PDB file of C-alpha atoms in Angstrom:
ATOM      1  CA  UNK A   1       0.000   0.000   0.000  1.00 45.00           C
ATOM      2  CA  UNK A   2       1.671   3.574  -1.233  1.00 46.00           C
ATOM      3  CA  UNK A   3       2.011   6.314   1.444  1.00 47.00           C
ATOM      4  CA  UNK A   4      -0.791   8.152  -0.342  1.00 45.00           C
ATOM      5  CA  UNK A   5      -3.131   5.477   0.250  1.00 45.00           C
ATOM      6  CA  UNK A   6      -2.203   4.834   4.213  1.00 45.00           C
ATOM      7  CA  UNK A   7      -3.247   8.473   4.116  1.00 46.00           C
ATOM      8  CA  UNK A   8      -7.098   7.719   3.789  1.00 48.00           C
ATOM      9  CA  UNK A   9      -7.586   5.367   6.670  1.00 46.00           C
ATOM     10  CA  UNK A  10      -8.929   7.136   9.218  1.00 48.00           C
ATOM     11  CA  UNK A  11      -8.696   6.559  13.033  1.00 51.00           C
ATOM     12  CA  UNK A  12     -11.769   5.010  12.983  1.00 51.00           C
ATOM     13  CA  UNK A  13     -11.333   2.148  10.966  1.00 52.00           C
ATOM     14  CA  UNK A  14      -8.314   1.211  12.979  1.00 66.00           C
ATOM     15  CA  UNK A  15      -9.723   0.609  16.606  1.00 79.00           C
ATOM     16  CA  UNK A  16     -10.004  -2.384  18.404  1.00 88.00           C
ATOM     17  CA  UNK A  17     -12.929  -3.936  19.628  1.00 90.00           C
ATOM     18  CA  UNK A  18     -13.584  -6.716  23.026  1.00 92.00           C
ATOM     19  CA  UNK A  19     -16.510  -8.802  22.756  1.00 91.00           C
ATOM     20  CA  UNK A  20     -18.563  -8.705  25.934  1.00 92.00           C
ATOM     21  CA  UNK A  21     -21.671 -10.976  26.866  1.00 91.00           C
ATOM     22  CA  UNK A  22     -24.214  -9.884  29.851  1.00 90.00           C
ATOM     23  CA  UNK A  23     -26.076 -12.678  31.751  1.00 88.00           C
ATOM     24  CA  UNK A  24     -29.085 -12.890  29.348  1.00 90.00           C
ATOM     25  CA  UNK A  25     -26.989 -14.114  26.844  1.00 90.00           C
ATOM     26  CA  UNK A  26     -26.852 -10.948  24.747  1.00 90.00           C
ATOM     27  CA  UNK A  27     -23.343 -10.310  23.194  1.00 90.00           C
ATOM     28  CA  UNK A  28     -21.793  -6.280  22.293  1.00 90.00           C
ATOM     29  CA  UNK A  29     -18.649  -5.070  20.376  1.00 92.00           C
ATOM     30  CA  UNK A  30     -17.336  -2.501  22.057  1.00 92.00           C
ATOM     31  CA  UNK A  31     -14.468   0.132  21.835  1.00 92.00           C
ATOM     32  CA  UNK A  32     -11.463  -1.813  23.687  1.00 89.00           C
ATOM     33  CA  UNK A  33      -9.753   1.339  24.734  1.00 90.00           C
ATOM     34  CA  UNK A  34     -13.324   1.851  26.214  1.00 90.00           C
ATOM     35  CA  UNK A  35     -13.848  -1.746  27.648  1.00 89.00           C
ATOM     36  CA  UNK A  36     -10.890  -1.821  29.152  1.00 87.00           C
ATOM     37  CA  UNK A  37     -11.764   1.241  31.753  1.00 89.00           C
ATOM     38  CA  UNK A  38     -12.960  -1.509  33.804  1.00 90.00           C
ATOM     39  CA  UNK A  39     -10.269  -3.468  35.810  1.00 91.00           C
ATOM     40  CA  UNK A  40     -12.220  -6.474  35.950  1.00 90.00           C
ATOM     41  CA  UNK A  41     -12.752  -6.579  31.752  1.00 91.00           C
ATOM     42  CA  UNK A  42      -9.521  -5.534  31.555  1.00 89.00           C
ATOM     43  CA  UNK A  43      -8.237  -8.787  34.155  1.00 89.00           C
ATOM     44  CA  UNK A  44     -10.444 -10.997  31.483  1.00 88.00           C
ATOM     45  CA  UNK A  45      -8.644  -9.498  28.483  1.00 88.00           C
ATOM     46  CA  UNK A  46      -5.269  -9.627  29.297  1.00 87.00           C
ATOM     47  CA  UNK A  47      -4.758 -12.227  31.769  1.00 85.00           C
ATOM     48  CA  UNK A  48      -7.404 -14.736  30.070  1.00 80.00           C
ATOM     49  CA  UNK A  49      -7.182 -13.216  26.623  1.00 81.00           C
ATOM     50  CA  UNK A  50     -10.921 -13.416  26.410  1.00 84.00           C
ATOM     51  CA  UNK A  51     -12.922 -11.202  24.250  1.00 82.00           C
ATOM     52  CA  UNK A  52     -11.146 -11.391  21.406  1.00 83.00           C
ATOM     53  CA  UNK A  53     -14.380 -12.770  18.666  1.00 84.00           C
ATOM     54  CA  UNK A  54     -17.362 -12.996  19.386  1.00 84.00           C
ATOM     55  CA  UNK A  55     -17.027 -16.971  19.764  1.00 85.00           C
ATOM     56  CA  UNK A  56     -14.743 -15.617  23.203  1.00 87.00           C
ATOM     57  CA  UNK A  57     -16.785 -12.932  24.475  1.00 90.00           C
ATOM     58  CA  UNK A  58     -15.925 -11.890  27.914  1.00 89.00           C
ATOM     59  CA  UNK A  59     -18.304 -13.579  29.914  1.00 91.00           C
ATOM     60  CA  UNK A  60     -19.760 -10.028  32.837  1.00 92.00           C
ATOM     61  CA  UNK A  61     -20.981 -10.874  36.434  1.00 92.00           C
ATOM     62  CA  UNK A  62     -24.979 -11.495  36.899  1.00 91.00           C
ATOM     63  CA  UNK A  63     -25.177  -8.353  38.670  1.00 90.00           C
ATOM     64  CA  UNK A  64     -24.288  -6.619  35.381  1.00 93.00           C
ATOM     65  CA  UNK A  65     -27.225  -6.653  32.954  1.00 92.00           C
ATOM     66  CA  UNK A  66     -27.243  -5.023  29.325  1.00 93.00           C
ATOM     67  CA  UNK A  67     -28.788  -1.272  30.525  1.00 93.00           C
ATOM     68  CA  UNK A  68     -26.324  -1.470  33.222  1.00 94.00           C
ATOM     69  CA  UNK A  69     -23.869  -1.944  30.868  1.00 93.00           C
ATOM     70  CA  UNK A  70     -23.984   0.614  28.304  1.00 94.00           C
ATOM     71  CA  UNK A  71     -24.803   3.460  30.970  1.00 96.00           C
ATOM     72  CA  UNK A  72     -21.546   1.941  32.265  1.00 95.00           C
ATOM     73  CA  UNK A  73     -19.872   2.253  28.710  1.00 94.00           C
ATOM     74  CA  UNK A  74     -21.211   5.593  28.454  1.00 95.00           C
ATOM     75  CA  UNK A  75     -19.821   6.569  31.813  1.00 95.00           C
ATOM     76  CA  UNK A  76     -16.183   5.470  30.478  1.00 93.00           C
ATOM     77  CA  UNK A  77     -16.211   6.829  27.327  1.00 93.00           C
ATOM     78  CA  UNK A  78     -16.587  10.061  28.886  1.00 94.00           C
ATOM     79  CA  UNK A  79     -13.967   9.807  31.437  1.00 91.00           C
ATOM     80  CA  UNK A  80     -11.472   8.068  29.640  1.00 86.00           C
ATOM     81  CA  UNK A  81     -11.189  10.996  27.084  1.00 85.00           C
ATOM     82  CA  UNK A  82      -8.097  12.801  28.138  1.00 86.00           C
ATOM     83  CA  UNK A  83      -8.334  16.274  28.932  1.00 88.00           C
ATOM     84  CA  UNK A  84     -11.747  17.048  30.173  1.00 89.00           C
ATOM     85  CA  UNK A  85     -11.854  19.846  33.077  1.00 92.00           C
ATOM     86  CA  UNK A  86     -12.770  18.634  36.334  1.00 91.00           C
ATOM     87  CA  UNK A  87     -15.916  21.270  36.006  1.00 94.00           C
ATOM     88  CA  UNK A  88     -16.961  18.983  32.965  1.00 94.00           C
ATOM     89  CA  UNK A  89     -16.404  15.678  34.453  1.00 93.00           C
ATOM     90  CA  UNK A  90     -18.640  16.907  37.562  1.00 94.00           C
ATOM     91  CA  UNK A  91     -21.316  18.251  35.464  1.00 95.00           C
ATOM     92  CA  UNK A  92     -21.410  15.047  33.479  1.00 94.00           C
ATOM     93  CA  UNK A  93     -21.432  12.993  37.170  1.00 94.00           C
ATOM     94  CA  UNK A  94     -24.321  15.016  37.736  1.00 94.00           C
ATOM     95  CA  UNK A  95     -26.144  14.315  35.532  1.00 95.00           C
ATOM     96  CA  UNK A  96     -25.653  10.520  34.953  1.00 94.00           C
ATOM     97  CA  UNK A  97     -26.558   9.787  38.834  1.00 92.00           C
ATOM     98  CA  UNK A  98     -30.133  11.360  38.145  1.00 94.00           C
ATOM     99  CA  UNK A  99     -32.434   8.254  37.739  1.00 92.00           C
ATOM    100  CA  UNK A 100     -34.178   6.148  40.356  1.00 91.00           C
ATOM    101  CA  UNK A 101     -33.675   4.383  43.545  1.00 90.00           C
ATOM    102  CA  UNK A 102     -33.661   0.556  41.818  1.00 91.00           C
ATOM    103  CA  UNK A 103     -31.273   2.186  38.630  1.00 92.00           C
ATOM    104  CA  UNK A 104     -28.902   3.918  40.999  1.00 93.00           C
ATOM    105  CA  UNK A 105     -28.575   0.528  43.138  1.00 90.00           C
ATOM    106  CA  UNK A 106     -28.679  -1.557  40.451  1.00 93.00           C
ATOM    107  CA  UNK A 107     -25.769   0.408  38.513  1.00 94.00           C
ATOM    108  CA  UNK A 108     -23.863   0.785  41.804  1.00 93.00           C
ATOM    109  CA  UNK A 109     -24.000  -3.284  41.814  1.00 92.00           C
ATOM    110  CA  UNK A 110     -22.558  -3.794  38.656  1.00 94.00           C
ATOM    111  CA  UNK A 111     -19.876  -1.009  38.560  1.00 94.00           C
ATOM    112  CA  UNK A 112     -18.779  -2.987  41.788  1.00 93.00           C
ATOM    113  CA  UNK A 113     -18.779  -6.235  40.157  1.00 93.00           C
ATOM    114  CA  UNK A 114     -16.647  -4.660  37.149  1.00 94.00           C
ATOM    115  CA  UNK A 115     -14.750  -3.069  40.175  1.00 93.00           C
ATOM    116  CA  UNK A 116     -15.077   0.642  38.533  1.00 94.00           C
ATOM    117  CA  UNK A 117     -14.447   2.025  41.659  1.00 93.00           C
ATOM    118  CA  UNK A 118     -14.739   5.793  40.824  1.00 94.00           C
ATOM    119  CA  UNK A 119     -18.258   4.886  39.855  1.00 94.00           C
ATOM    120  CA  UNK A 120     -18.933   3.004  42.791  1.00 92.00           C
ATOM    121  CA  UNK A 121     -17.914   5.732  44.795  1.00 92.00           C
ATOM    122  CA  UNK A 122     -20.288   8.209  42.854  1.00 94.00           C
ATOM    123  CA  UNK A 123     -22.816   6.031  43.000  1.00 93.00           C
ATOM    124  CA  UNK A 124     -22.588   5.668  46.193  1.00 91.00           C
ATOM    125  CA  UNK A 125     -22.485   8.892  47.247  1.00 91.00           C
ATOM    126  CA  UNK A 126     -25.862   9.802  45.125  1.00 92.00           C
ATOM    127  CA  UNK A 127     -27.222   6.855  47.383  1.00 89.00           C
ATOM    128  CA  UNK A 128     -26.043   7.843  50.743  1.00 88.00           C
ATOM    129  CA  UNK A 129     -27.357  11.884  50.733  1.00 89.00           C
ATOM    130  CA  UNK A 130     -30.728  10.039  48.987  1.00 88.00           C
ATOM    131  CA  UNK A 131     -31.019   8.340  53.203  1.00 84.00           C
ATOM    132  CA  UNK A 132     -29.052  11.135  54.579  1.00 84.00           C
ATOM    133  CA  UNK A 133     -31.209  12.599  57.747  1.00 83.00           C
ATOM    134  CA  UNK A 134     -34.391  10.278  56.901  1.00 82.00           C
ATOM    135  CA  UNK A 135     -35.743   7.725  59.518  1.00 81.00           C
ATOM    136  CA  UNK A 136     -35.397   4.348  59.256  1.00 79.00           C
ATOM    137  CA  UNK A 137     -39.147   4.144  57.967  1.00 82.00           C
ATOM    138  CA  UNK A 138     -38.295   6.601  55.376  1.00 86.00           C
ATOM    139  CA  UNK A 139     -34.875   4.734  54.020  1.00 84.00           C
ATOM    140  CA  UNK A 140     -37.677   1.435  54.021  1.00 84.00           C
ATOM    141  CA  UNK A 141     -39.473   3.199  51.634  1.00 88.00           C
ATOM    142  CA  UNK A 142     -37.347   4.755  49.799  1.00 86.00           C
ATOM    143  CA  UNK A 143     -35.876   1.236  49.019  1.00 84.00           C
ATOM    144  CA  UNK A 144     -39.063  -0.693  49.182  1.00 84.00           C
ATOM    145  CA  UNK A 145     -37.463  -2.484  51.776  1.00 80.00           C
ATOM    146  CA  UNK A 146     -40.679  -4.415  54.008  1.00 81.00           C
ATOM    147  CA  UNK A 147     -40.219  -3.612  57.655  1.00 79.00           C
ATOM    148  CA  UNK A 148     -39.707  -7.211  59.620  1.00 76.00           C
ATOM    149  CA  UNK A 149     -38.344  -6.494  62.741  1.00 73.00           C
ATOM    150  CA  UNK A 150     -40.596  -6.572  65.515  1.00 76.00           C
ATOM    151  CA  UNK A 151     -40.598  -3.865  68.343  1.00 74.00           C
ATOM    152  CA  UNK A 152     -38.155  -6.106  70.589  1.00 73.00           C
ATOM    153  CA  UNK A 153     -35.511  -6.247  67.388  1.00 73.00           C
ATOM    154  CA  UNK A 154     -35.516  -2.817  66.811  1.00 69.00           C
ATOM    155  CA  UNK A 155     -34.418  -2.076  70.537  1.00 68.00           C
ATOM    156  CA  UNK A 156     -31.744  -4.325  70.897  1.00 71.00           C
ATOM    157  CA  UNK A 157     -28.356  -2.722  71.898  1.00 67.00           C
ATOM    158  CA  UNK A 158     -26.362  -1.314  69.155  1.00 62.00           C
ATOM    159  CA  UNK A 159     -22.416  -2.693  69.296  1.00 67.00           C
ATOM    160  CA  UNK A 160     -20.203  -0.256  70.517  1.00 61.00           C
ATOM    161  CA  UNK A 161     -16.602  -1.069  69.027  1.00 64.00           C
ATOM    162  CA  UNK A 162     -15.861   2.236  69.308  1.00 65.00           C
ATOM    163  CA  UNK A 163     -16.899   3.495  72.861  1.00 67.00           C
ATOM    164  CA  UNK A 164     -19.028   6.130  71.535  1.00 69.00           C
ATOM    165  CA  UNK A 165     -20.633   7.840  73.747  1.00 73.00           C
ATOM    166  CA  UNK A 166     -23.744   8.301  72.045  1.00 69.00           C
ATOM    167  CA  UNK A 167     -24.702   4.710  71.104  1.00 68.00           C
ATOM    168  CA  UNK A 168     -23.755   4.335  74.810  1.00 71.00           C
ATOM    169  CA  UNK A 169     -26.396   6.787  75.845  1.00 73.00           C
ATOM    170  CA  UNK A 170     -29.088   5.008  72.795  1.00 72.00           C
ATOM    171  CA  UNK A 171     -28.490   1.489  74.111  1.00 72.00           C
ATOM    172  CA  UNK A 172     -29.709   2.621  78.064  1.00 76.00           C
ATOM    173  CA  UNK A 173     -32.683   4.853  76.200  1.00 75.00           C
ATOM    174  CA  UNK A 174     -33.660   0.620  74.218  1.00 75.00           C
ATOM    175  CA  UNK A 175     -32.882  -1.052  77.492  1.00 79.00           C
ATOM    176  CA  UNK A 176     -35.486   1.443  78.924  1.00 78.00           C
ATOM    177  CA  UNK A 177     -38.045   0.957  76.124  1.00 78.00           C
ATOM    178  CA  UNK A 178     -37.210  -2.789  76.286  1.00 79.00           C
ATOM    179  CA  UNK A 179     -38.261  -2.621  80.071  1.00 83.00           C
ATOM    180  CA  UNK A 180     -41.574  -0.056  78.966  1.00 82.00           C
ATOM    181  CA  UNK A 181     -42.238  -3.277  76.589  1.00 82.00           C
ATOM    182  CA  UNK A 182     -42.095  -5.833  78.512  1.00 84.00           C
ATOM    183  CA  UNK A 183     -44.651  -4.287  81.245  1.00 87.00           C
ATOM    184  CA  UNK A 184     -46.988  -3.573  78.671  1.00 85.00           C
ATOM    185  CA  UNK A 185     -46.987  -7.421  77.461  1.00 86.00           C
ATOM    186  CA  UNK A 186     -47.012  -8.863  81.311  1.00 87.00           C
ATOM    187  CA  UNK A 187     -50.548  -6.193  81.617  1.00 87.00           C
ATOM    188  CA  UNK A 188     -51.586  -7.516  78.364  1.00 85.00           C
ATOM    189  CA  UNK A 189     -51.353 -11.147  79.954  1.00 85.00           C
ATOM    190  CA  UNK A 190     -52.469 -10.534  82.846  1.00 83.00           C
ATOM    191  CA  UNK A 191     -55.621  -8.887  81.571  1.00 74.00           C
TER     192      UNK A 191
END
């Protein structure tokens, strides 16, 4: 091939791709320089040399299902590029976290099973100010989370590793409520 004609190729034409299959069997080409964003695809690829065809598609986690995925693709395509300010990347971060309780969890789940950890940690984040200040009702419903502890469970004693002084203080306020508890149920029988 003359010089000239090395001249047309363009960059596209010349990227790699890594095959990747999700748990319900469905199999995508992606952008390896993309892919391999994720430690855990890129483990697979280099150590395994899966991915390669589509015959030896990198086999993802269960956790990590095909919308998962490509919000997960999208994530790394836009922080991979090189030279992004740190006032686009954060605009961009918020942005992508704004979706529901179940997406949010669900995506958290399967960047930590591709061990994306800077996602994880966004993700996580989103999650924890979604439950910051709320009640443990609220945070139940919030999640959709049934509520199956009984009035005793909910007053046991918190573990103290730390000598706090405050889950001190809550454990003698349960052991009080325990006692208010139990002398309602011995009325109860006796009645």
């Amino acid at each position: 091939m003359a010089e000239s004609e090395m001249a047309v190729i363009k960059p596209e034409a010349m990227k790699s791709y890594i095959w990747l299959q999700t748990v319900d069997g469905s199999i995508q080409q992606v952008e390896e320089e993309v892919a391999l964003f994720c430690p855990m695809i890129c483990r697979e690829r280099h150590q395994a040399g899966m991915g390669a065809s589509k015959n030896y598609a990198i086999s993802l986690p269960q956790r990590v299902n095909p919308a998962s995925l490509g919000l997960i693709l999208d994530y790394c395509r836009f922080h991979q590029v090189p030279g992004r300010s740190n006032k686009e990347r954060k605009s961009f971060d918020e942005k992508f976290i704004k979706m529901d309780t179940k997406g949010l969890c669900e995506l958290t789940s399967a960047a930590d099973a591709l061990q994306l950890r800077p996602l994880v940690d966004l993700t996580s984040r989103a999650l924890a100010r979604m439950i910051e200040g709320r009640t443990p009702e609220e945070i139940r419903e919030i999640f959709h989370l049934p509520d199956d502890l009984t009035e005793e469970e909910k007053l046991e004693p918190l573990r103290n590793i730390t000598a706090d002084p405050r889950i001190r203080l809550l454990n003698r306020l349960y052991a009080k409520k325990r006692k208010e508890l139990k002398e309602r149920q011995m009325v109860q029988v006796m009645e």
